[in-house]
Amino acid sequence: MNNNSMNINTTPRVGGSGAVDHELVITSTFGTLLSVVYIIGVSGNVYTLVVMCHSIRFATSMYISIINLALADLLYLSTIPFVVSTYFLKDWYFGDVGCRILLSLDLLTMHASIFTLTVMCTERYLAVTKPLDTVRRSKSYRKGLAWGVWLLSLVLTLPMMIMVTQTTKNTPEGGVKRMCAPTWAPLAYKVYVTVLFGTSIMAPGLIIGYLYVKLARAGNKRSPKQKVLIMIFTIVLVFWACFLPFWIWQLLPLYHTKPLSLASQTHTCINYLVASLTYSNSCINPFLYTLLTKNYREYLKNRCILPVFMKLFSQTKPITLQYAS
């Protein structure tokens, strides 16, 4: 399903040395850009995981959610070397299992990220409207919720994992080309992609939008520190900005009655652009996580909670403290 994976196997039209050179320039630019995104994104998300795991003893939903987001980003970034190498080699060398894993990881991490963001927004809303209920939530409840996010994401991904396979076709030059492609009927594929668009963009968007409207009506007096809410919403907006063009590009050929009359190089450039946007989301996120946790620590400090933590953890006997998160 993934635009990144499905189109990396497209053989370029070779109409002369100029066409080949132009294709090489586009591919090299795309490969270099994604390589930079990979290095920065992996470094940033590994750093985020180290910092968050060190702070996990606080067991707040915020820290657990950020760990979830960083893990999803790392898994998604792990597909970049396979995508880049396939674009350069113009063939798929990672077998049928590689097809299933690569395309499934895209969907799995995409849904895990947006579901986690939806949980974060819901937790912020409940902390305002039902603070006592939030306080009573245990560490095991928060971890169970995190596991539930990944399980639901996996369920939505399973059809792609089962139906995609490695296929071969003959090239104009007389060779054989391998590629990853879904094996189901066009109508079933159209329905599945539409459902995925609803679960990864539409439904979370409606829920998050509704919660923020309700928080805005609740007023500043009852709301948690505004910087925390703004940063969470910023992460959500960046996700939409990076993934919405990808989904439009996926749905357009499915619902457009006439084939898109685009030149081969234009089609390739759009493929590269939407791929780069989706991967850039995982590169930008660590910087937003840093700002979010900084604002969240300020929020806790202003509520005189961090000094209590310092005092509690300095004692020899461990004590568990719960608070609204």
PDB file of C-alpha atoms in Angstrom:
ATOM      1  CA  MET A   1       0.000   0.000   0.000  1.00  0.00           C
ATOM      2  CA  ASN A   2       2.749   2.419   0.934  1.00  0.00           C
ATOM      3  CA  ASN A   3       3.625   4.871  -1.783  1.00  0.00           C
ATOM      4  CA  ASN A   4       7.245   4.663  -0.672  1.00  0.00           C
ATOM      5  CA  SER A   5       7.394   0.908  -1.147  1.00  0.00           C
ATOM      6  CA  MET A   6       5.075   0.355  -4.089  1.00  0.00           C
ATOM      7  CA  ASN A   7       6.746   2.828  -6.409  1.00  0.00           C
ATOM      8  CA  ILE A   8      10.366   2.204  -5.552  1.00  0.00           C
ATOM      9  CA  ASN A   9      10.128  -0.727  -7.944  1.00  0.00           C
ATOM     10  CA  THR A  10       9.010   1.300 -10.941  1.00  0.00           C
ATOM     11  CA  THR A  11      11.427   0.983 -13.836  1.00  0.00           C
ATOM     12  CA  PRO A  12      12.434   4.400 -15.209  1.00  0.00           C
ATOM     13  CA  ARG A  13      11.728   5.198 -18.802  1.00  0.00           C
ATOM     14  CA  VAL A  14      15.050   5.202 -20.617  1.00  0.00           C
ATOM     15  CA  GLY A  15      14.739   7.365 -23.673  1.00  0.00           C
ATOM     16  CA  GLY A  16      18.398   8.347 -23.909  1.00  0.00           C
ATOM     17  CA  SER A  17      21.337   9.397 -21.779  1.00  0.00           C
ATOM     18  CA  GLY A  18      19.596  12.644 -20.800  1.00  0.00           C
ATOM     19  CA  ALA A  19      16.618  10.793 -19.364  1.00  0.00           C
ATOM     20  CA  VAL A  20      18.880   8.424 -17.452  1.00  0.00           C
ATOM     21  CA  ASP A  21      20.971  11.299 -16.067  1.00  0.00           C
ATOM     22  CA  HIS A  22      17.872  13.173 -14.972  1.00  0.00           C
ATOM     23  CA  GLU A  23      16.511  10.065 -13.247  1.00  0.00           C
ATOM     24  CA  LEU A  24      19.851   9.567 -11.518  1.00  0.00           C
ATOM     25  CA  VAL A  25      19.855  13.160 -10.252  1.00  0.00           C
ATOM     26  CA  ILE A  26      16.349  12.795  -8.817  1.00  0.00           C
ATOM     27  CA  THR A  27      17.159   9.458  -7.186  1.00  0.00           C
ATOM     28  CA  SER A  28      20.471  10.719  -5.785  1.00  0.00           C
ATOM     29  CA  THR A  29      18.842  13.823  -4.335  1.00  0.00           C
ATOM     30  CA  PHE A  30      16.085  11.758  -2.768  1.00  0.00           C
ATOM     31  CA  GLY A  31      18.551   9.174  -1.417  1.00  0.00           C
ATOM     32  CA  THR A  32      20.787  11.833   0.105  1.00  0.00           C
ATOM     33  CA  LEU A  33      17.839  13.625   1.698  1.00  0.00           C
ATOM     34  CA  LEU A  34      16.474  10.440   3.238  1.00  0.00           C
ATOM     35  CA  SER A  35      19.927   9.443   4.473  1.00  0.00           C
ATOM     36  CA  VAL A  36      20.208  12.745   6.337  1.00  0.00           C
ATOM     37  CA  VAL A  37      16.696  12.301   7.721  1.00  0.00           C
ATOM     38  CA  TYR A  38      17.654   8.781   8.847  1.00  0.00           C
ATOM     39  CA  ILE A  39      20.773   9.901  10.727  1.00  0.00           C
ATOM     40  CA  ILE A  40      19.106  12.867  12.437  1.00  0.00           C
ATOM     41  CA  GLY A  41      15.866  11.007  13.151  1.00  0.00           C
ATOM     42  CA  VAL A  42      17.487   7.888  14.618  1.00  0.00           C
ATOM     43  CA  SER A  43      19.867   9.935  16.760  1.00  0.00           C
ATOM     44  CA  GLY A  44      17.060  12.166  18.055  1.00  0.00           C
ATOM     45  CA  ASN A  45      14.664   9.330  18.834  1.00  0.00           C
ATOM     46  CA  VAL A  46      17.325   7.178  20.526  1.00  0.00           C
ATOM     47  CA  TYR A  47      18.200  10.167  22.707  1.00  0.00           C
ATOM     48  CA  THR A  48      14.504  10.653  23.482  1.00  0.00           C
ATOM     49  CA  LEU A  49      14.120   6.995  24.491  1.00  0.00           C
ATOM     50  CA  VAL A  50      17.158   7.141  26.789  1.00  0.00           C
ATOM     51  CA  VAL A  51      15.883  10.263  28.532  1.00  0.00           C
ATOM     52  CA  MET A  52      12.301   9.016  28.805  1.00  0.00           C
ATOM     53  CA  CYS A  53      13.262   5.547  30.076  1.00  0.00           C
ATOM     54  CA  HIS A  54      15.360   7.237  32.748  1.00  0.00           C
ATOM     55  CA  SER A  55      12.247   9.189  33.781  1.00  0.00           C
ATOM     56  CA  ILE A  56       9.786   6.293  33.514  1.00  0.00           C
ATOM     57  CA  ARG A  57       9.800   5.842  37.283  1.00  0.00           C
ATOM     58  CA  PHE A  58       7.374   8.773  37.399  1.00  0.00           C
ATOM     59  CA  ALA A  59       4.942   6.552  35.414  1.00  0.00           C
ATOM     60  CA  THR A  60       2.940   9.468  34.038  1.00  0.00           C
ATOM     61  CA  SER A  61       0.940   8.988  30.860  1.00  0.00           C
ATOM     62  CA  MET A  62       2.928  11.775  29.213  1.00  0.00           C
ATOM     63  CA  TYR A  63       6.268   9.974  29.519  1.00  0.00           C
ATOM     64  CA  ILE A  64       4.832   6.604  28.497  1.00  0.00           C
ATOM     65  CA  SER A  65       3.185   8.194  25.440  1.00  0.00           C
ATOM     66  CA  ILE A  66       6.424   9.849  24.355  1.00  0.00           C
ATOM     67  CA  ILE A  67       8.224   6.494  24.621  1.00  0.00           C
ATOM     68  CA  ASN A  68       5.520   5.028  22.375  1.00  0.00           C
ATOM     69  CA  LEU A  69       5.942   7.829  19.837  1.00  0.00           C
ATOM     70  CA  ALA A  70       9.734   7.531  19.796  1.00  0.00           C
ATOM     71  CA  LEU A  71       9.536   3.754  19.301  1.00  0.00           C
ATOM     72  CA  ALA A  72       7.101   4.202  16.408  1.00  0.00           C
ATOM     73  CA  ASP A  73       9.395   6.793  14.822  1.00  0.00           C
ATOM     74  CA  LEU A  74      12.432   4.508  15.140  1.00  0.00           C
ATOM     75  CA  LEU A  75      10.610   1.574  13.578  1.00  0.00           C
ATOM     76  CA  TYR A  76       9.447   3.732  10.686  1.00  0.00           C
ATOM     77  CA  LEU A  77      12.912   5.181  10.121  1.00  0.00           C
ATOM     78  CA  SER A  78      14.340   1.639  10.056  1.00  0.00           C
ATOM     79  CA  THR A  79      12.706   1.137   6.637  1.00  0.00           C
ATOM     80  CA  ILE A  80      14.718   3.957   5.015  1.00  0.00           C
ATOM     81  CA  PRO A  81      17.825   1.874   4.118  1.00  0.00           C
ATOM     82  CA  PHE A  82      15.623  -0.653   2.277  1.00  0.00           C
ATOM     83  CA  VAL A  83      13.699   2.083   0.454  1.00  0.00           C
ATOM     84  CA  VAL A  84      16.834   3.985  -0.613  1.00  0.00           C
ATOM     85  CA  SER A  85      18.716   0.884  -1.759  1.00  0.00           C
ATOM     86  CA  THR A  86      15.733  -0.293  -3.808  1.00  0.00           C
ATOM     87  CA  TYR A  87      15.349   3.085  -5.498  1.00  0.00           C
ATOM     88  CA  PHE A  88      18.992   2.991  -6.562  1.00  0.00           C
ATOM     89  CA  LEU A  89      19.058  -0.690  -7.564  1.00  0.00           C
ATOM     90  CA  LYS A  90      15.645  -0.531  -9.319  1.00  0.00           C
ATOM     91  CA  ASP A  91      14.826  -3.979  -7.997  1.00  0.00           C
ATOM     92  CA  TRP A  92      13.676  -5.673  -4.793  1.00  0.00           C
ATOM     93  CA  TYR A  93      16.284  -7.926  -3.149  1.00  0.00           C
ATOM     94  CA  PHE A  94      14.673  -8.588   0.254  1.00  0.00           C
ATOM     95  CA  GLY A  95      12.254 -11.363  -0.616  1.00  0.00           C
ATOM     96  CA  ASP A  96       8.612 -11.998   0.159  1.00  0.00           C
ATOM     97  CA  VAL A  97       9.118 -11.644   3.923  1.00  0.00           C
ATOM     98  CA  GLY A  98      10.811  -8.296   3.365  1.00  0.00           C
ATOM     99  CA  CYS A  99       7.777  -7.089   1.400  1.00  0.00           C
ATOM    100  CA  ARG A 100       5.408  -8.004   4.194  1.00  0.00           C
ATOM    101  CA  ILE A 101       7.555  -6.462   6.922  1.00  0.00           C
ATOM    102  CA  LEU A 102       8.349  -3.219   5.099  1.00  0.00           C
ATOM    103  CA  LEU A 103       4.813  -2.352   4.053  1.00  0.00           C
ATOM    104  CA  SER A 104       3.370  -3.495   7.377  1.00  0.00           C
ATOM    105  CA  LEU A 105       5.804  -1.415   9.434  1.00  0.00           C
ATOM    106  CA  ASP A 106       4.656   1.704   7.610  1.00  0.00           C
ATOM    107  CA  LEU A 107       1.039   1.129   8.561  1.00  0.00           C
ATOM    108  CA  LEU A 108       1.812  -0.133  12.053  1.00  0.00           C
ATOM    109  CA  THR A 109       3.919   2.860  13.073  1.00  0.00           C
ATOM    110  CA  MET A 110       1.613   5.371  11.406  1.00  0.00           C
ATOM    111  CA  HIS A 111      -1.375   4.152  13.386  1.00  0.00           C
ATOM    112  CA  ALA A 112       0.585   3.705  16.616  1.00  0.00           C
ATOM    113  CA  SER A 113       1.690   7.337  16.399  1.00  0.00           C
ATOM    114  CA  ILE A 114      -1.708   8.896  15.750  1.00  0.00           C
ATOM    115  CA  PHE A 115      -3.457   6.618  18.268  1.00  0.00           C
ATOM    116  CA  THR A 116      -0.892   7.592  20.912  1.00  0.00           C
ATOM    117  CA  LEU A 117      -1.436  11.269  20.133  1.00  0.00           C
ATOM    118  CA  THR A 118      -5.189  10.734  20.471  1.00  0.00           C
ATOM    119  CA  VAL A 119      -4.622   9.101  23.866  1.00  0.00           C
ATOM    120  CA  MET A 120      -2.453  12.040  24.946  1.00  0.00           C
ATOM    121  CA  CYS A 121      -5.174  14.517  23.987  1.00  0.00           C
ATOM    122  CA  THR A 122      -7.792  12.421  25.782  1.00  0.00           C
ATOM    123  CA  GLU A 123      -5.642  12.278  28.921  1.00  0.00           C
ATOM    124  CA  ARG A 124      -5.227  16.058  28.875  1.00  0.00           C
ATOM    125  CA  TYR A 125      -8.985  16.481  28.519  1.00  0.00           C
ATOM    126  CA  LEU A 126      -9.766  14.077  31.367  1.00  0.00           C
ATOM    127  CA  ALA A 127      -7.172  15.750  33.583  1.00  0.00           C
ATOM    128  CA  VAL A 128      -9.253  18.926  33.237  1.00  0.00           C
ATOM    129  CA  THR A 129     -12.782  17.531  33.395  1.00  0.00           C
ATOM    130  CA  LYS A 130     -12.248  14.578  35.779  1.00  0.00           C
ATOM    131  CA  PRO A 131      -9.031  15.215  37.710  1.00  0.00           C
ATOM    132  CA  LEU A 132      -9.865  12.776  40.529  1.00  0.00           C
ATOM    133  CA  ASP A 133     -10.366   9.896  38.102  1.00  0.00           C
ATOM    134  CA  THR A 134      -7.026  10.716  36.507  1.00  0.00           C
ATOM    135  CA  VAL A 135      -5.263  10.587  39.868  1.00  0.00           C
ATOM    136  CA  ARG A 136      -6.627   7.112  40.592  1.00  0.00           C
ATOM    137  CA  ARG A 137      -5.236   5.592  37.395  1.00  0.00           C
ATOM    138  CA  SER A 138      -2.431   3.176  38.129  1.00  0.00           C
ATOM    139  CA  LYS A 139       0.869   2.562  36.404  1.00  0.00           C
ATOM    140  CA  SER A 140      -0.391  -0.783  35.080  1.00  0.00           C
ATOM    141  CA  TYR A 141      -3.435   0.974  33.561  1.00  0.00           C
ATOM    142  CA  ARG A 142      -1.205   3.377  31.629  1.00  0.00           C
ATOM    143  CA  LYS A 143       1.047   0.582  30.377  1.00  0.00           C
ATOM    144  CA  GLY A 144      -1.999  -1.484  29.414  1.00  0.00           C
ATOM    145  CA  LEU A 145      -3.318   1.458  27.411  1.00  0.00           C
ATOM    146  CA  ALA A 146       0.015   1.717  25.597  1.00  0.00           C
ATOM    147  CA  TRP A 147      -0.063  -1.979  24.724  1.00  0.00           C
ATOM    148  CA  GLY A 148      -3.653  -1.571  23.547  1.00  0.00           C
ATOM    149  CA  VAL A 149      -2.543   1.117  21.080  1.00  0.00           C
ATOM    150  CA  TRP A 150       0.008  -1.226  19.514  1.00  0.00           C
ATOM    151  CA  LEU A 151      -2.428  -4.144  19.436  1.00  0.00           C
ATOM    152  CA  LEU A 152      -5.097  -2.118  17.633  1.00  0.00           C
ATOM    153  CA  SER A 153      -2.487  -0.844  15.177  1.00  0.00           C
ATOM    154  CA  LEU A 154      -1.367  -4.414  14.518  1.00  0.00           C
ATOM    155  CA  VAL A 155      -4.937  -5.564  13.848  1.00  0.00           C
ATOM    156  CA  LEU A 156      -5.363  -2.841  11.217  1.00  0.00           C
ATOM    157  CA  THR A 157      -2.030  -3.824   9.667  1.00  0.00           C
ATOM    158  CA  LEU A 158      -2.608  -7.584   9.459  1.00  0.00           C
ATOM    159  CA  PRO A 159      -4.569  -7.526   6.155  1.00  0.00           C
ATOM    160  CA  MET A 160      -1.649  -5.829   4.424  1.00  0.00           C
ATOM    161  CA  MET A 161       0.826  -8.219   6.013  1.00  0.00           C
ATOM    162  CA  ILE A 162      -1.179 -11.188   4.754  1.00  0.00           C
ATOM    163  CA  MET A 163      -2.128  -9.955   1.281  1.00  0.00           C
ATOM    164  CA  VAL A 164       1.080  -8.299   0.065  1.00  0.00           C
ATOM    165  CA  THR A 165       3.644 -10.466  -1.685  1.00  0.00           C
ATOM    166  CA  GLN A 166       6.683 -10.319  -3.920  1.00  0.00           C
ATOM    167  CA  THR A 167       5.823 -10.540  -7.611  1.00  0.00           C
ATOM    168  CA  THR A 168       7.888 -10.528 -10.795  1.00  0.00           C
ATOM    169  CA  LYS A 169       7.388  -9.076 -14.246  1.00  0.00           C
ATOM    170  CA  ASN A 170       9.330  -8.977 -17.471  1.00  0.00           C
ATOM    171  CA  THR A 171      11.103  -5.741 -18.388  1.00  0.00           C
ATOM    172  CA  PRO A 172      11.307  -4.246 -21.917  1.00  0.00           C
ATOM    173  CA  GLU A 173      15.010  -5.156 -21.907  1.00  0.00           C
ATOM    174  CA  GLY A 174      14.144  -8.836 -21.473  1.00  0.00           C
ATOM    175  CA  GLY A 175      15.033  -9.116 -17.801  1.00  0.00           C
ATOM    176  CA  VAL A 176      12.954  -9.960 -14.760  1.00  0.00           C
ATOM    177  CA  LYS A 177      11.953  -7.379 -12.199  1.00  0.00           C
ATOM    178  CA  ARG A 178      10.812  -8.085  -8.628  1.00  0.00           C
ATOM    179  CA  MET A 179       8.377  -5.858  -6.761  1.00  0.00           C
ATOM    180  CA  CYS A 180       6.019  -5.791  -3.773  1.00  0.00           C
ATOM    181  CA  ALA A 181       2.305  -5.686  -4.584  1.00  0.00           C
ATOM    182  CA  PRO A 182      -1.022  -6.523  -2.894  1.00  0.00           C
ATOM    183  CA  THR A 183      -2.770  -9.610  -4.244  1.00  0.00           C
ATOM    184  CA  TRP A 184      -6.405  -8.724  -3.583  1.00  0.00           C
ATOM    185  CA  ALA A 185      -9.093  -7.449  -5.950  1.00  0.00           C
ATOM    186  CA  PRO A 186      -9.131  -3.719  -6.860  1.00  0.00           C
ATOM    187  CA  LEU A 187     -12.399  -3.071  -5.020  1.00  0.00           C
ATOM    188  CA  ALA A 188     -11.186  -4.773  -1.836  1.00  0.00           C
ATOM    189  CA  TYR A 189      -7.931  -2.799  -2.003  1.00  0.00           C
ATOM    190  CA  LYS A 190      -9.860   0.446  -2.483  1.00  0.00           C
ATOM    191  CA  VAL A 191     -12.060  -0.285   0.537  1.00  0.00           C
ATOM    192  CA  TYR A 192      -9.063  -1.217   2.698  1.00  0.00           C
ATOM    193  CA  VAL A 193      -7.075   1.913   1.820  1.00  0.00           C
ATOM    194  CA  THR A 194     -10.162   4.044   2.485  1.00  0.00           C
ATOM    195  CA  VAL A 195     -10.608   2.426   5.893  1.00  0.00           C
ATOM    196  CA  LEU A 196      -6.961   3.082   6.713  1.00  0.00           C
ATOM    197  CA  PHE A 197      -7.371   6.729   5.759  1.00  0.00           C
ATOM    198  CA  GLY A 198     -10.314   6.920   8.144  1.00  0.00           C
ATOM    199  CA  THR A 199      -8.468   5.253  11.017  1.00  0.00           C
ATOM    200  CA  SER A 200      -5.221   7.189  10.620  1.00  0.00           C
ATOM    201  CA  ILE A 201      -6.482  10.652   9.633  1.00  0.00           C
ATOM    202  CA  MET A 202     -10.249  11.223   9.761  1.00  0.00           C
ATOM    203  CA  ALA A 203     -11.335   9.536  13.000  1.00  0.00           C
ATOM    204  CA  PRO A 204      -8.380  10.722  15.127  1.00  0.00           C
ATOM    205  CA  GLY A 205      -8.768  14.189  13.628  1.00  0.00           C
ATOM    206  CA  LEU A 206     -12.418  14.412  14.629  1.00  0.00           C
ATOM    207  CA  ILE A 207     -11.704  13.138  18.157  1.00  0.00           C
ATOM    208  CA  ILE A 208      -8.749  15.453  18.725  1.00  0.00           C
ATOM    209  CA  GLY A 209     -10.596  18.422  17.263  1.00  0.00           C
ATOM    210  CA  TYR A 210     -13.609  17.772  19.491  1.00  0.00           C
ATOM    211  CA  LEU A 211     -11.440  17.466  22.618  1.00  0.00           C
ATOM    212  CA  TYR A 212      -9.579  20.710  21.936  1.00  0.00           C
ATOM    213  CA  VAL A 213     -12.831  22.569  21.320  1.00  0.00           C
ATOM    214  CA  LYS A 214     -14.099  21.274  24.669  1.00  0.00           C
ATOM    215  CA  LEU A 215     -10.847  22.293  26.375  1.00  0.00           C
ATOM    216  CA  ALA A 216     -11.075  25.757  24.868  1.00  0.00           C
ATOM    217  CA  ARG A 217     -14.600  26.127  26.254  1.00  0.00           C
ATOM    218  CA  ALA A 218     -13.435  24.917  29.675  1.00  0.00           C
ATOM    219  CA  GLY A 219     -11.457  28.130  30.063  1.00  0.00           C
ATOM    220  CA  ASN A 220      -7.944  28.905  31.241  1.00  0.00           C
ATOM    221  CA  LYS A 221      -8.732  28.584  34.929  1.00  0.00           C
ATOM    222  CA  ARG A 222      -9.386  24.860  34.738  1.00  0.00           C
ATOM    223  CA  SER A 223      -6.926  23.980  31.976  1.00  0.00           C
ATOM    224  CA  PRO A 224      -3.457  22.554  32.624  1.00  0.00           C
ATOM    225  CA  LYS A 225      -0.506  24.660  31.618  1.00  0.00           C
ATOM    226  CA  GLN A 226      -1.278  25.969  28.137  1.00  0.00           C
ATOM    227  CA  LYS A 227       2.191  25.273  26.746  1.00  0.00           C
ATOM    228  CA  VAL A 228       1.672  21.534  27.233  1.00  0.00           C
ATOM    229  CA  LEU A 229      -1.597  21.596  25.296  1.00  0.00           C
ATOM    230  CA  ILE A 230      -0.109  23.735  22.544  1.00  0.00           C
ATOM    231  CA  MET A 231       2.890  21.415  22.135  1.00  0.00           C
ATOM    232  CA  ILE A 232       0.704  18.292  21.925  1.00  0.00           C
ATOM    233  CA  PHE A 233      -1.462  19.955  19.295  1.00  0.00           C
ATOM    234  CA  THR A 234       1.681  21.048  17.412  1.00  0.00           C
ATOM    235  CA  ILE A 235       2.859  17.432  17.227  1.00  0.00           C
ATOM    236  CA  VAL A 236      -0.578  16.451  15.897  1.00  0.00           C
ATOM    237  CA  LEU A 237      -0.520  19.216  13.272  1.00  0.00           C
ATOM    238  CA  VAL A 238       2.976  18.196  12.113  1.00  0.00           C
ATOM    239  CA  PHE A 239       1.744  14.611  11.754  1.00  0.00           C
ATOM    240  CA  TRP A 240      -1.175  15.726   9.591  1.00  0.00           C
ATOM    241  CA  ALA A 241       1.008  18.041   7.505  1.00  0.00           C
ATOM    242  CA  CYS A 242       3.445  15.204   6.779  1.00  0.00           C
ATOM    243  CA  PHE A 243       0.968  12.378   6.156  1.00  0.00           C
ATOM    244  CA  LEU A 244      -2.038  14.067   4.535  1.00  0.00           C
ATOM    245  CA  PRO A 245      -0.255  14.594   1.158  1.00  0.00           C
ATOM    246  CA  PHE A 246       0.723  10.913   1.257  1.00  0.00           C
ATOM    247  CA  TRP A 247      -2.893   9.848   1.708  1.00  0.00           C
ATOM    248  CA  ILE A 248      -4.181  12.210  -0.966  1.00  0.00           C
ATOM    249  CA  TRP A 249      -1.635  10.742  -3.368  1.00  0.00           C
ATOM    250  CA  GLN A 250      -2.772   7.223  -2.407  1.00  0.00           C
ATOM    251  CA  LEU A 251      -6.502   7.897  -2.742  1.00  0.00           C
ATOM    252  CA  LEU A 252      -6.403  10.025  -5.891  1.00  0.00           C
ATOM    253  CA  PRO A 253      -5.816   7.192  -8.379  1.00  0.00           C
ATOM    254  CA  LEU A 254      -8.383   5.020  -6.578  1.00  0.00           C
ATOM    255  CA  TYR A 255     -11.213   7.559  -6.842  1.00  0.00           C
ATOM    256  CA  HIS A 256     -10.198   9.521  -9.944  1.00  0.00           C
ATOM    257  CA  THR A 257     -12.174   8.118 -12.870  1.00  0.00           C
ATOM    258  CA  LYS A 258      -9.535   8.953 -15.472  1.00  0.00           C
ATOM    259  CA  PRO A 259      -5.835   8.032 -15.262  1.00  0.00           C
ATOM    260  CA  LEU A 260      -3.601  10.908 -14.167  1.00  0.00           C
ATOM    261  CA  SER A 261      -1.841  12.341 -17.207  1.00  0.00           C
ATOM    262  CA  LEU A 262       1.507  13.002 -15.588  1.00  0.00           C
ATOM    263  CA  ALA A 263       4.938  12.665 -17.095  1.00  0.00           C
ATOM    264  CA  SER A 264       7.009   9.801 -15.700  1.00  0.00           C
ATOM    265  CA  GLN A 265       9.521  12.160 -14.071  1.00  0.00           C
ATOM    266  CA  THR A 266       6.748  14.265 -12.530  1.00  0.00           C
ATOM    267  CA  HIS A 267       5.132  11.135 -11.108  1.00  0.00           C
ATOM    268  CA  THR A 268       8.480  10.020  -9.696  1.00  0.00           C
ATOM    269  CA  CYS A 269       9.154  13.421  -8.119  1.00  0.00           C
ATOM    270  CA  ILE A 270       5.757  13.405  -6.399  1.00  0.00           C
ATOM    271  CA  ASN A 271       6.428   9.902  -5.099  1.00  0.00           C
ATOM    272  CA  TYR A 272       9.741  11.055  -3.670  1.00  0.00           C
ATOM    273  CA  LEU A 273       8.216  14.201  -2.197  1.00  0.00           C
ATOM    274  CA  VAL A 274       5.405  12.481  -0.284  1.00  0.00           C
ATOM    275  CA  ALA A 275       7.855   9.804   0.894  1.00  0.00           C
ATOM    276  CA  SER A 276      10.253  12.438   2.189  1.00  0.00           C
ATOM    277  CA  LEU A 277       7.419  14.238   4.001  1.00  0.00           C
ATOM    278  CA  THR A 278       6.318  11.120   5.875  1.00  0.00           C
ATOM    279  CA  TYR A 279       9.855  10.296   6.963  1.00  0.00           C
ATOM    280  CA  SER A 280      10.591  13.902   7.927  1.00  0.00           C
ATOM    281  CA  ASN A 281       7.832  13.645  10.539  1.00  0.00           C
ATOM    282  CA  SER A 282       9.946  11.123  12.467  1.00  0.00           C
ATOM    283  CA  CYS A 283      12.933  13.450  12.149  1.00  0.00           C
ATOM    284  CA  ILE A 284      11.110  16.551  13.453  1.00  0.00           C
ATOM    285  CA  ASN A 285       9.332  14.823  16.339  1.00  0.00           C
ATOM    286  CA  PRO A 286      12.315  14.433  18.737  1.00  0.00           C
ATOM    287  CA  PHE A 287      12.750  18.209  18.797  1.00  0.00           C
ATOM    288  CA  LEU A 288       9.057  18.628  19.611  1.00  0.00           C
ATOM    289  CA  TYR A 289       9.259  15.932  22.306  1.00  0.00           C
ATOM    290  CA  THR A 290      12.093  17.837  23.950  1.00  0.00           C
ATOM    291  CA  LEU A 291      10.046  21.033  24.072  1.00  0.00           C
ATOM    292  CA  LEU A 292       6.983  19.121  25.268  1.00  0.00           C
ATOM    293  CA  THR A 293       8.744  17.421  28.175  1.00  0.00           C
ATOM    294  CA  LYS A 294      10.438  20.684  29.115  1.00  0.00           C
ATOM    295  CA  ASN A 295       7.056  22.418  29.298  1.00  0.00           C
ATOM    296  CA  TYR A 296       5.580  19.446  31.134  1.00  0.00           C
ATOM    297  CA  ARG A 297       8.323  19.550  33.766  1.00  0.00           C
ATOM    298  CA  GLU A 298       7.641  23.265  34.205  1.00  0.00           C
ATOM    299  CA  TYR A 299       3.960  22.470  34.607  1.00  0.00           C
ATOM    300  CA  LEU A 300       4.691  19.882  37.310  1.00  0.00           C
ATOM    301  CA  LYS A 301       7.144  22.207  39.017  1.00  0.00           C
ATOM    302  CA  ASN A 302       4.570  24.996  39.136  1.00  0.00           C
ATOM    303  CA  ARG A 303       2.205  22.587  40.858  1.00  0.00           C
ATOM    304  CA  CYS A 304       4.912  21.856  43.450  1.00  0.00           C
ATOM    305  CA  ILE A 305       5.056  18.186  42.444  1.00  0.00           C
ATOM    306  CA  LEU A 306       8.697  17.827  41.467  1.00  0.00           C
ATOM    307  CA  PRO A 307       9.976  18.860  44.922  1.00  0.00           C
ATOM    308  CA  VAL A 308       7.761  16.159  46.398  1.00  0.00           C
ATOM    309  CA  PHE A 309       9.220  13.616  43.966  1.00  0.00           C
ATOM    310  CA  MET A 310      12.753  14.581  44.973  1.00  0.00           C
ATOM    311  CA  LYS A 311      11.929  14.127  48.623  1.00  0.00           C
ATOM    312  CA  LEU A 312      10.187  10.790  48.082  1.00  0.00           C
ATOM    313  CA  PHE A 313      12.931   9.249  45.960  1.00  0.00           C
ATOM    314  CA  SER A 314      15.569  10.315  48.461  1.00  0.00           C
ATOM    315  CA  GLN A 315      13.990   7.987  51.036  1.00  0.00           C
ATOM    316  CA  THR A 316      15.240   4.421  51.413  1.00  0.00           C
ATOM    317  CA  LYS A 317      11.770   2.908  51.276  1.00  0.00           C
ATOM    318  CA  PRO A 318      10.132   3.312  47.866  1.00  0.00           C
ATOM    319  CA  ILE A 319       6.848   5.182  47.890  1.00  0.00           C
ATOM    320  CA  THR A 320       4.498   5.451  44.942  1.00  0.00           C
ATOM    321  CA  LEU A 321       2.897   8.827  44.298  1.00  0.00           C
ATOM    322  CA  GLN A 322       0.070   9.311  41.832  1.00  0.00           C
ATOM    323  CA  TYR A 323      -1.165  12.594  40.459  1.00  0.00           C
ATOM    324  CA  ALA A 324      -3.098  13.993  37.555  1.00  0.00           C
ATOM    325  CA  SER A 325      -1.194  13.541  34.327  1.00  0.00           C
TER     326      SER A 325
END
